[in-house]
């Protein structure tokens, strides 16, 4: 009987029913979504199944996102496969309803893993559509590790942020002659783009990077082993930042301290309604509160090994 | 039936899997929309309710209960039928959950019934081999299980944000009574389906079972707190499989990604062992009434498969009713006749 069962299983496991050939699925690497007030304009980059490794771009304009993908399905006569998607590009024109629809669409789509990076751009054009998705992802990696501007974020993280804190910060790219990382865009309740200083302050408060460089008055300062601890006590937020600065002049560490304090204060003044709301909400379930804050920054000076050649 | 005896460690490991199969995906999901502290309290209540009940059941534990339930033949048969129904429902529940998870995560286009049939046949082969084989298979799988759990744990530690566990407030009104009841009853059932005649040293096994019962509850609390600390309670309450969602976030040195379909194997192991065990148990009891030997496995498979074809949704309510009846019946069986080891 055991042999009989094994034989039956052999036929069942071989996967002859409902199989999908590689040529029957459309593997998507990038999706870009824009909104013109009435219709969604979606751009989809599909990897071709031939040996040339080409990528084909398709554009659809329709009232809902699901509708766009259905049309694309019919046009390609292939099943849409989002598992290998690397990048989601969103336009600056989207509003809360659009974000809700996009999140609903991707979470309900069976093949989507939601682990792709998401960026917002000022306009969707050939510059972003024709660029390699890996290049954009590397650009974001570099922007955090060198200038501390913006860290890449996946769709899952965005959903988590929106559900838990009702605010999310998505990297904002500006496309002019070339693509540059400008900072973060606040989405959901607010809909504004943070300045470069505010974005740096946010990264410091969130403790996203330990080692980075910042530019003050055209001079580069290299900071190492930075660590931020946020504490909330009785409606008061305490931000404690500790960093190590390696340079030639002890006074420079004071310049860095002042600069960091200034950008963090600036960020809190302009954005206290969204980021600190979640901290307060988590600790105390009150809707009306006045945020008081205290910033303690300590930049420890350490003499550079190389020294200053021209001094 | 294989008459080889278990060691107490084998029993402990086996019990750990049997207890875990219930918590995977479905039970974790039923604790959604609660904050971390409320969930912990629910689980602790389940533990406090379960411990005395477990010891009560240990006192009623019979070495060879199949022939000694009662002197009255009709009552014996009624008891046995209750035991068969409850163990069949457990195997049905496990195989159904497994096929749903496979359909949702790995094979969305394949028929759910087909995957259920494949796994049903696989578990039947394991069940046919006897209890000793099941426990050996379990012990072997335990190493893979521990390795995978360690990978999950270590590479998800970077995603943990303890702020997600806040606020630390207790809302006793919001405690999930029904889920607490399932969590109290289902582990007891799992302990009871371990056949009594096969134990090497009952006193030692009892000790190990108590220890693994505690370990399971601690592991379960830590598991839920770990998942909430990664996902946040709102996201945790929305998604269908929070346990699998955290596996998607694993990224080993930016080189190994998309590992969830490999790491999901822990859920397979738990459910397959439970199903095999429950099938073996029901077949053993059924054989004591009808004496059909190996043919009984085919009958059980056919019954489970027919029920799977008819079922679209499995509700926890039926499970609680069946488990409660089973445990009550177990409490009414005669007191153990002590055997000198």
XYZ file of C-alpha atoms in Angstrom:
652
model
C 0.000 0.000 0.000
C 2.903 2.337 0.806
C 4.312 1.802 -2.708
C 0.898 2.542 -4.218
C 0.682 5.764 -2.228
C 4.187 6.782 -3.321
C 3.288 6.170 -6.982
C 0.113 8.289 -6.640
C 2.164 11.039 -4.994
C 4.778 10.921 -7.742
C 2.140 11.822 -10.298
C 0.685 14.552 -8.091
C 3.973 16.201 -7.172
C 5.365 16.393 -10.717
C 3.385 19.610 -11.164
C 1.815 18.884 -14.524
C -1.373 20.747 -13.716
C -1.577 24.535 -13.947
C 2.114 24.981 -14.645
C 3.462 28.307 -15.825
C 6.129 28.495 -18.460
C 8.637 31.338 -18.155
C 7.397 32.713 -21.476
C 3.831 32.898 -20.130
C 4.620 35.368 -17.368
C 5.568 39.024 -17.649
C 8.360 39.667 -15.130
C 8.148 43.288 -14.036
C 11.165 45.212 -12.759
C 9.728 48.708 -12.328
C 6.305 50.291 -11.890
C 5.784 54.047 -12.072
C 2.464 55.643 -11.116
C 1.195 59.146 -11.879
C -2.228 60.772 -11.430
C -3.659 63.546 -13.576
C -6.726 64.342 -11.456
C -9.038 61.776 -13.079
C -6.931 58.928 -14.340
C -3.933 56.924 -13.221
C -1.055 56.845 -15.646
C 0.959 53.718 -14.998
C 4.277 52.811 -16.597
C 5.471 49.242 -16.386
C 8.881 47.901 -17.325
C 8.777 44.252 -18.398
C 11.841 42.053 -18.745
C 11.848 40.296 -22.082
C 12.167 36.530 -22.201
C 14.616 36.516 -25.143
C 18.361 36.275 -24.803
C 19.076 40.004 -25.365
C 18.077 41.045 -21.815
C 15.981 43.912 -23.110
C 13.385 45.743 -21.076
C 10.147 46.899 -22.665
C 8.161 49.852 -21.358
C 4.353 49.911 -21.412
C 2.057 52.820 -20.585
C -1.607 52.603 -19.540
C -4.091 55.313 -18.616
C -7.177 54.246 -16.690
C -9.502 55.247 -13.807
C -8.197 52.651 -11.326
C -4.891 50.895 -10.784
C -6.392 47.405 -10.988
C -7.929 48.413 -14.286
C -4.518 49.467 -15.639
C -2.960 46.116 -14.760
C -5.888 44.209 -16.226
C -5.474 46.081 -19.508
C -1.754 45.385 -19.417
C -2.497 41.710 -18.872
C -4.656 41.676 -21.968
C -2.133 43.642 -24.014
C 0.774 41.368 -23.126
C -1.325 38.164 -23.126
C 0.841 37.159 -20.167
C 0.307 36.914 -16.438
C 1.745 39.872 -14.517
C 4.477 38.727 -12.142
C 5.544 41.274 -9.531
C 7.783 39.102 -7.331
C 10.992 40.402 -8.946
C 9.990 44.038 -8.880
C 12.846 46.285 -7.728
C 11.460 49.789 -7.687
C 8.147 51.627 -7.350
C 8.217 55.206 -8.599
C 5.431 57.491 -7.415
C 4.657 60.912 -8.783
C 4.475 64.078 -6.712
C 0.833 64.571 -7.820
C -0.620 61.720 -5.738
C -2.983 62.413 -2.841
C -4.082 60.328 0.204
C -6.750 58.411 -1.751
C -4.179 57.495 -4.389
C -1.742 56.238 -1.747
C -4.520 54.153 -0.205
C -5.379 52.623 -3.547
C -1.741 51.883 -4.356
C -1.180 50.206 -0.974
C -4.387 48.186 -1.321
C -3.469 47.113 -4.829
C 0.003 45.849 -3.943
C -1.036 44.137 -0.697
C -3.849 42.287 -2.452
C -1.726 41.290 -5.442
C -0.692 37.676 -4.908
C 2.672 37.873 -6.634
C 3.826 41.076 -4.949
C 6.261 40.725 -2.040
C 6.113 44.450 -1.161
C 9.835 44.401 -0.427
C 10.740 46.674 -3.354
C 12.060 50.185 -2.754
C 9.766 53.133 -3.235
C 10.667 56.659 -4.326
C 8.741 59.834 -5.128
C 9.811 61.988 -8.074
C 8.840 65.505 -9.170
C 7.932 64.251 -12.658
C 7.911 60.892 -14.362
C 9.839 61.053 -17.604
C 12.325 59.117 -19.697
C 15.213 59.954 -17.356
C 13.798 57.780 -14.567
C 12.018 55.241 -16.763
C 15.074 54.431 -18.832
C 17.507 54.287 -15.941
C 18.487 50.981 -14.413
C 16.587 50.155 -11.193
C 19.837 49.004 -9.579
C 21.405 52.423 -10.278
C 18.560 54.201 -8.473
C 18.859 51.829 -5.501
C 22.653 52.323 -5.369
C 22.155 56.088 -5.567
C 19.916 55.920 -2.474
C 22.462 53.725 -0.680
C 25.190 56.261 -1.404
C 23.053 59.231 -0.385
C 22.638 57.897 3.159
C 26.172 56.611 3.679
C 27.894 59.755 2.408
C 25.645 62.801 2.878
C 22.960 61.391 5.209
C 20.202 62.684 2.936
C 17.697 59.852 2.481
C 17.529 56.161 3.222
C 15.698 53.775 0.931
C 12.402 52.422 2.159
C 10.330 49.417 1.114
C 6.573 49.387 0.607
C 6.145 47.145 3.673
C 7.895 49.761 5.819
C 5.672 52.486 4.395
C 2.541 50.463 5.192
C 3.842 49.810 8.707
C 4.600 53.504 9.259
C 1.228 54.649 7.975
C -0.719 52.095 10.007
C 1.220 52.570 13.219
C 2.125 56.278 13.125
C -0.008 57.739 10.296
C 3.095 59.237 8.713
C 5.818 57.959 6.425
C 8.925 59.500 4.902
C 9.749 58.461 1.340
C 12.944 59.426 -0.526
C 12.308 62.290 -2.925
C 14.222 62.438 -6.196
C 14.356 65.520 -8.331
C 14.691 65.026 -12.043
C 16.044 67.997 -13.887
C 18.942 67.372 -16.203
C 20.010 64.523 -14.023
C 18.496 62.617 -11.089
C 19.417 63.860 -7.608
C 18.280 62.785 -4.148
C 16.751 65.865 -2.513
C 15.556 64.439 0.811
C 12.308 63.006 2.088
C 8.706 63.607 1.222
C 6.190 63.351 4.059
C 3.154 61.407 2.991
C -0.297 60.796 4.242
C -1.719 63.635 6.404
C 0.966 66.080 5.396
C 2.119 66.301 1.838
C 5.330 68.301 1.785
C 8.960 67.857 0.807
C 11.550 68.214 3.559
C 14.608 70.354 2.947
C 18.028 68.753 2.922
C 18.735 69.946 6.482
C 15.400 68.590 7.743
C 16.062 65.249 6.066
C 19.480 65.018 7.730
C 17.902 65.891 11.089
C 15.282 63.162 10.629
C 17.949 60.569 9.835
C 19.878 61.607 12.944
C 16.788 61.429 15.181
C 15.821 58.049 13.740
C 19.418 56.846 14.222
C 19.579 55.458 10.687
C 23.310 55.750 10.067
C 26.305 55.571 12.375
C 29.056 56.955 10.145
C 28.489 59.829 7.730
C 29.779 63.171 6.492
C 28.040 66.546 6.625
C 28.864 69.727 4.775
C 28.891 73.030 6.670
C 29.904 76.171 4.734
C 31.465 74.117 1.945
C 33.629 72.164 4.361
C 33.212 68.450 4.912
C 33.072 67.084 8.459
C 33.331 63.364 9.016
C 31.369 61.953 11.943
C 31.698 58.431 13.308
C 29.930 56.120 15.742
C 26.904 58.388 16.073
C 24.104 57.171 18.302
C 20.768 58.809 19.086
C 18.459 57.870 21.938
C 14.948 59.329 22.132
C 13.128 59.305 25.443
C 9.706 60.603 26.341
C 9.003 61.691 29.918
C 5.873 63.616 30.892
C 5.109 65.163 27.511
C 8.747 65.999 27.001
C 10.916 64.486 24.287
C 14.600 64.120 25.082
C 16.937 63.641 22.151
C 20.438 62.581 23.088
C 23.031 62.368 20.332
C 26.586 61.209 20.806
C 29.136 61.359 17.990
C 32.840 61.122 17.416
C 34.480 63.735 15.206
C 37.902 63.167 13.770
C 39.580 66.405 12.716
C 42.439 68.819 13.200
C 40.900 71.519 15.320
C 38.957 71.081 18.543
C 36.838 74.150 17.786
C 35.421 72.370 14.774
C 33.560 69.919 16.965
C 31.687 72.887 18.465
C 30.740 74.063 14.961
C 29.358 70.589 14.199
C 27.455 70.505 17.505
C 25.831 73.893 16.820
C 24.923 72.921 13.283
C 23.328 69.627 14.330
C 21.376 71.326 17.112
C 20.166 73.976 14.703
C 18.926 71.534 12.038
C 17.223 69.276 14.608
C 15.465 72.262 16.221
C 14.465 73.461 12.798
C 13.041 70.059 11.919
C 11.054 69.828 15.155
C 9.639 73.345 14.757
C 8.443 72.651 11.236
C 7.387 69.029 11.642
C 6.398 68.449 15.264
C 2.929 67.418 14.152
C 3.943 64.231 12.417
C 7.118 62.604 13.696
C 6.749 63.358 17.389
C 3.040 62.649 17.300
C 3.791 58.946 17.131
C 6.237 59.050 19.999
C 3.708 60.833 22.193
C 0.844 58.666 21.014
C 2.727 55.537 21.890
C 3.588 56.630 25.394
C 0.447 58.525 26.312
C -2.859 58.017 24.599
C -3.725 61.678 24.343
C -4.651 63.594 21.266
C -4.027 67.080 22.569
C -0.547 67.737 23.796
C 2.083 70.387 23.599
C 5.390 68.997 22.611
C 8.257 70.188 24.695
C 11.697 68.970 23.760
C 15.262 69.038 24.900
C 18.231 68.330 22.651
C 21.541 67.156 24.065
C 24.308 66.828 21.505
C 27.829 65.809 22.297
C 30.490 65.614 19.595
C 33.687 64.130 20.972
C 36.795 65.487 19.305
C 39.556 63.135 18.273
C 42.724 64.295 16.554
C 43.137 63.098 13.000
C 46.081 60.784 12.431
C 47.104 62.421 9.181
C 47.253 65.983 10.546
C 46.849 69.156 8.476
C 49.545 69.410 5.805
C 49.143 73.140 5.038
C 48.948 74.404 8.596
C 1.843 -1.112 15.594
C 5.460 -0.722 16.523
C 5.950 -1.640 20.175
C 9.302 0.110 20.683
C 9.282 2.520 23.581
C 10.004 6.240 23.615
C 12.605 7.957 25.687
C 11.464 10.959 27.683
C 13.437 13.447 25.536
C 11.815 12.101 22.378
C 8.447 12.672 23.984
C 9.445 16.196 24.943
C 10.501 17.122 21.403
C 7.426 15.475 19.932
C 5.224 17.404 22.320
C 6.911 20.676 21.391
C 5.942 20.161 17.734
C 2.432 19.025 18.545
C 1.845 22.098 20.687
C 3.370 24.451 18.126
C 1.240 23.314 15.206
C -1.759 25.053 16.708
C -0.035 28.320 17.325
C 1.340 28.678 13.819
C -0.490 31.214 11.702
C -4.085 30.581 12.738
C -3.907 31.085 16.478
C -1.454 33.955 16.206
C -3.910 35.599 13.850
C -6.756 35.219 16.313
C -4.869 37.364 18.826
C -4.812 40.308 16.438
C -6.115 43.757 17.346
C -4.802 43.472 20.861
C -1.835 45.164 22.367
C 1.225 43.165 23.356
C 0.525 43.199 27.093
C -3.075 42.005 26.670
C -1.898 39.114 24.511
C 0.754 38.153 27.062
C -1.856 38.198 29.839
C -4.231 36.037 27.728
C -1.489 33.476 27.191
C -0.532 33.505 30.870
C -4.186 32.945 31.830
C -4.275 30.004 29.394
C -1.154 28.616 31.085
C -2.601 29.074 34.584
C -5.861 27.411 33.561
C -4.082 24.665 31.692
C -1.555 23.633 34.357
C -4.053 22.289 36.977
C -6.130 20.686 34.235
C -3.022 19.006 32.883
C -2.104 17.597 36.278
C -5.690 16.427 36.749
C -5.451 14.624 33.420
C -2.099 13.113 34.387
C -3.776 11.649 37.468
C -6.424 10.067 35.253
C -3.763 8.880 32.843
C -4.160 5.220 31.994
C -1.474 2.940 30.651
C -3.701 0.810 28.529
C -6.871 2.797 28.427
C -8.101 1.367 25.107
C -9.149 -1.840 26.803
C -9.862 -0.454 30.246
C -12.075 2.558 29.685
C -15.141 0.913 31.188
C -16.588 -2.527 31.787
C -19.619 -1.596 29.753
C -18.979 -2.282 26.051
C -21.310 0.428 24.740
C -19.733 3.122 26.906
C -16.276 1.971 25.770
C -17.294 2.297 22.130
C -18.813 5.747 22.731
C -15.576 6.889 24.385
C -13.491 5.498 21.557
C -15.668 7.150 18.911
C -15.273 10.503 20.676
C -11.509 10.004 20.663
C -11.527 9.078 16.972
C -13.651 12.088 16.030
C -11.492 14.506 17.998
C -8.217 13.222 16.589
C -9.659 13.178 13.074
C -10.756 16.779 13.526
C -7.230 17.699 14.604
C -5.694 16.089 11.527
C -8.343 17.730 9.349
C -7.622 21.104 10.927
C -3.864 20.775 10.467
C -3.998 19.570 6.883
C -6.554 22.247 5.995
C -4.390 25.003 7.514
C -1.345 23.689 5.708
C -3.063 23.591 2.321
C -4.462 27.113 2.830
C -1.002 28.470 3.669
C 0.509 26.756 0.619
C -2.191 28.180 -1.620
C -1.824 31.682 -0.214
C 1.952 31.862 -0.145
C 3.575 29.419 -2.534
C 1.198 27.957 -5.107
C -1.647 30.415 -5.753
C -2.735 28.710 -8.978
C -2.724 25.120 -7.771
C -5.860 23.567 -6.380
C -5.945 23.577 -2.592
C -7.488 20.101 -2.570
C -4.596 18.711 -4.585
C -1.953 19.969 -2.153
C -4.051 18.694 0.752
C -4.187 15.245 -0.869
C -0.427 15.139 -1.419
C 0.318 16.018 2.183
C -2.398 13.692 3.433
C -0.743 10.767 1.625
C 2.675 11.802 2.900
C 1.498 11.936 6.494
C -0.307 8.619 6.117
C 2.927 6.947 5.030
C 4.595 8.375 8.140
C 1.660 7.294 10.317
C 1.742 3.776 8.846
C 5.363 3.353 9.882
C 4.380 3.547 13.539
C 4.878 5.881 16.423
C 8.568 5.163 16.901
C 9.235 6.218 13.282
C 7.238 9.406 13.800
C 9.269 10.262 16.871
C 12.567 9.530 15.081
C 11.470 11.727 12.157
C 10.482 14.426 14.632
C 13.843 14.283 16.370
C 15.654 14.596 13.043
C 13.488 17.504 11.966
C 14.048 19.233 15.292
C 17.616 20.126 14.285
C 16.459 21.751 11.040
C 13.702 23.455 12.951
C 16.064 24.943 15.525
C 18.520 26.089 12.829
C 15.754 27.807 10.869
C 14.324 29.453 13.977
C 17.811 30.728 14.827
C 18.173 32.186 11.305
C 14.762 33.868 11.648
C 15.712 35.258 15.007
C 19.235 36.456 14.302
C 18.560 38.105 10.944
C 15.354 39.736 12.134
C 16.912 41.271 15.233
C 17.858 44.382 13.216
C 14.186 44.952 12.408
C 13.048 44.890 16.023
C 11.721 48.200 17.309
C 10.744 47.991 20.957
C 8.627 51.126 20.663
C 6.063 48.945 18.866
C 5.378 47.105 22.113
C 4.198 50.305 23.797
C 1.871 51.474 25.341
C 2.232 49.226 28.367
C -1.371 49.437 29.477
C -3.718 46.661 30.525
C -7.299 46.563 29.245
C -8.920 43.641 31.011
C -12.197 44.202 29.122
C -10.465 43.503 25.851
C -9.035 40.115 26.803
C -9.868 37.559 24.185
C -11.727 34.936 26.155
C -12.437 32.572 23.293
C -8.857 32.406 22.042
C -7.628 31.943 25.599
C -9.940 28.953 25.881
C -8.576 27.394 22.678
C -5.048 27.967 23.894
C -5.912 26.264 27.177
C -7.604 23.262 25.601
C -5.589 22.505 22.483
C -2.240 21.817 24.192
C -4.032 19.505 26.608
C -5.480 17.583 23.724
C -2.078 17.314 22.121
C -0.633 15.871 25.315
C -3.466 13.378 25.579
C -3.020 11.885 22.131
C 0.445 10.634 23.055
C -0.184 6.919 23.619
C 0.316 5.879 27.182
C 1.401 2.293 26.645
C 4.494 3.395 24.737
C 6.221 5.381 27.468
C 9.430 4.068 28.944
C 9.306 5.709 32.323
C 6.044 7.453 33.074
C 7.262 9.571 36.001
C 10.220 10.930 34.011
C 8.033 11.516 30.944
C 5.519 13.403 33.075
C 8.282 15.695 34.275
C 9.546 16.267 30.705
C 6.025 16.915 29.460
C 5.471 19.539 32.146
C 8.778 21.187 31.244
C 8.046 21.233 27.512
C 4.522 22.490 28.203
C 6.078 25.476 30.005
C 8.741 25.915 27.306
C 6.031 26.010 24.672
C 4.137 28.792 26.458
C 7.283 30.863 26.986
C 8.254 30.327 23.330
C 4.762 31.337 22.230
C 4.779 34.570 24.264
C 8.252 35.494 22.993
C 7.241 34.666 19.429
C 4.202 36.954 19.507
C 6.103 39.786 21.207
C 8.916 39.399 18.659
C 6.476 39.603 15.741
C 4.655 42.633 17.201
C 7.932 44.404 17.907
C 8.844 44.031 14.237
C 5.499 44.709 12.591
C 3.678 46.969 15.048
C 0.281 45.999 16.384
C -1.786 47.667 13.627
C 0.050 45.955 10.785
C 0.077 42.716 12.784
C -3.716 42.821 12.989
C -4.228 43.460 9.272
C -2.057 40.890 7.511
C -3.077 37.242 7.228
C 0.234 35.574 8.085
C 2.327 37.749 10.403
C 4.696 34.865 11.031
C 5.535 34.632 7.333
C 5.606 38.414 6.855
C 8.645 38.727 9.127
C 10.419 36.033 7.107
C 10.092 38.250 4.020
C 12.214 40.881 5.748
C 15.190 38.570 6.179
C 18.196 39.749 4.218
C 21.447 37.940 4.902
C 24.434 40.224 4.138
C 22.562 41.736 1.157
C 23.213 38.442 -0.627
C 20.530 35.955 0.426
C 17.070 37.396 -0.047
C 13.569 36.059 -0.723
C 14.086 33.185 1.697
C 10.558 33.002 3.065
C 9.555 30.099 0.853
C 12.440 28.101 2.273
C 12.024 29.181 5.878
C 8.294 28.506 5.833
C 9.241 24.822 6.161
C 8.932 25.116 9.959
C 5.169 25.475 9.599
C 5.147 22.432 7.283
C 7.077 20.353 9.819
C 4.754 21.253 12.690
C 1.572 20.550 10.754
C 2.817 17.365 9.090
C 3.907 15.818 12.385
C 0.630 16.721 14.060
C -1.383 15.256 11.203
C 0.660 12.055 11.129
C 0.311 11.668 14.860
C -3.426 12.318 14.905
C -3.997 9.877 12.010
C -1.960 7.216 13.789
C -3.889 7.775 17.009
C -7.323 7.562 15.380
C -6.246 4.476 13.396
C -5.025 2.754 16.569
C -8.317 3.362 18.379
C -10.387 2.445 15.325
C -8.418 -0.807 15.031
C -9.306 -1.667 18.608
C -12.988 -1.590 17.576
C -12.963 -2.908 14.001
C -9.571 -4.590 13.681
C -8.988 -3.657 10.040
C -5.220 -3.171 10.400
C -3.687 -1.211 7.480
C -6.964 -0.784 5.626
C -8.142 1.610 8.318
C -5.608 4.211 7.070
C -7.225 4.226 3.639
C -10.657 4.682 5.244
C -9.347 7.558 7.401
C -7.710 9.189 4.369
C -10.907 8.934 2.379
C -12.962 10.400 5.258
C -10.552 13.317 5.737
C -10.366 13.988 2.012
C -14.165 13.950 1.618
C -14.467 16.370 4.546
C -11.764 18.581 2.996
C -13.733 18.699 -0.257
C -16.827 19.868 1.622
C -15.119 22.433 3.856
C -14.381 25.952 2.727
C -13.815 27.513 6.104
C -12.880 25.964 9.430
C -14.196 27.754 12.456
C -12.513 27.705 15.836
C -15.892 27.188 17.537
C -16.227 23.595 16.369
C -12.700 22.894 17.445
C -13.322 24.169 20.970
C -16.485 22.057 21.258
C -14.735 18.900 20.032
C -11.692 19.457 22.246
C -13.827 20.178 25.313
C -15.835 16.974 24.804
C -12.626 15.010 24.387
C -11.039 16.398 27.543
C -14.221 15.872 29.583
C -14.390 12.268 28.379
C -10.743 11.828 29.299
C -11.430 13.079 32.808
C -14.133 10.454 33.227
C -11.969 7.496 32.315
C -10.948 5.186 35.145
C -7.986 5.934 37.360
C -4.626 4.599 36.269
C -3.462 1.181 37.293
C 0.120 1.707 38.321
C 2.602 -0.494 36.595
C 5.862 -1.216 38.308
C 8.789 -0.213 36.122
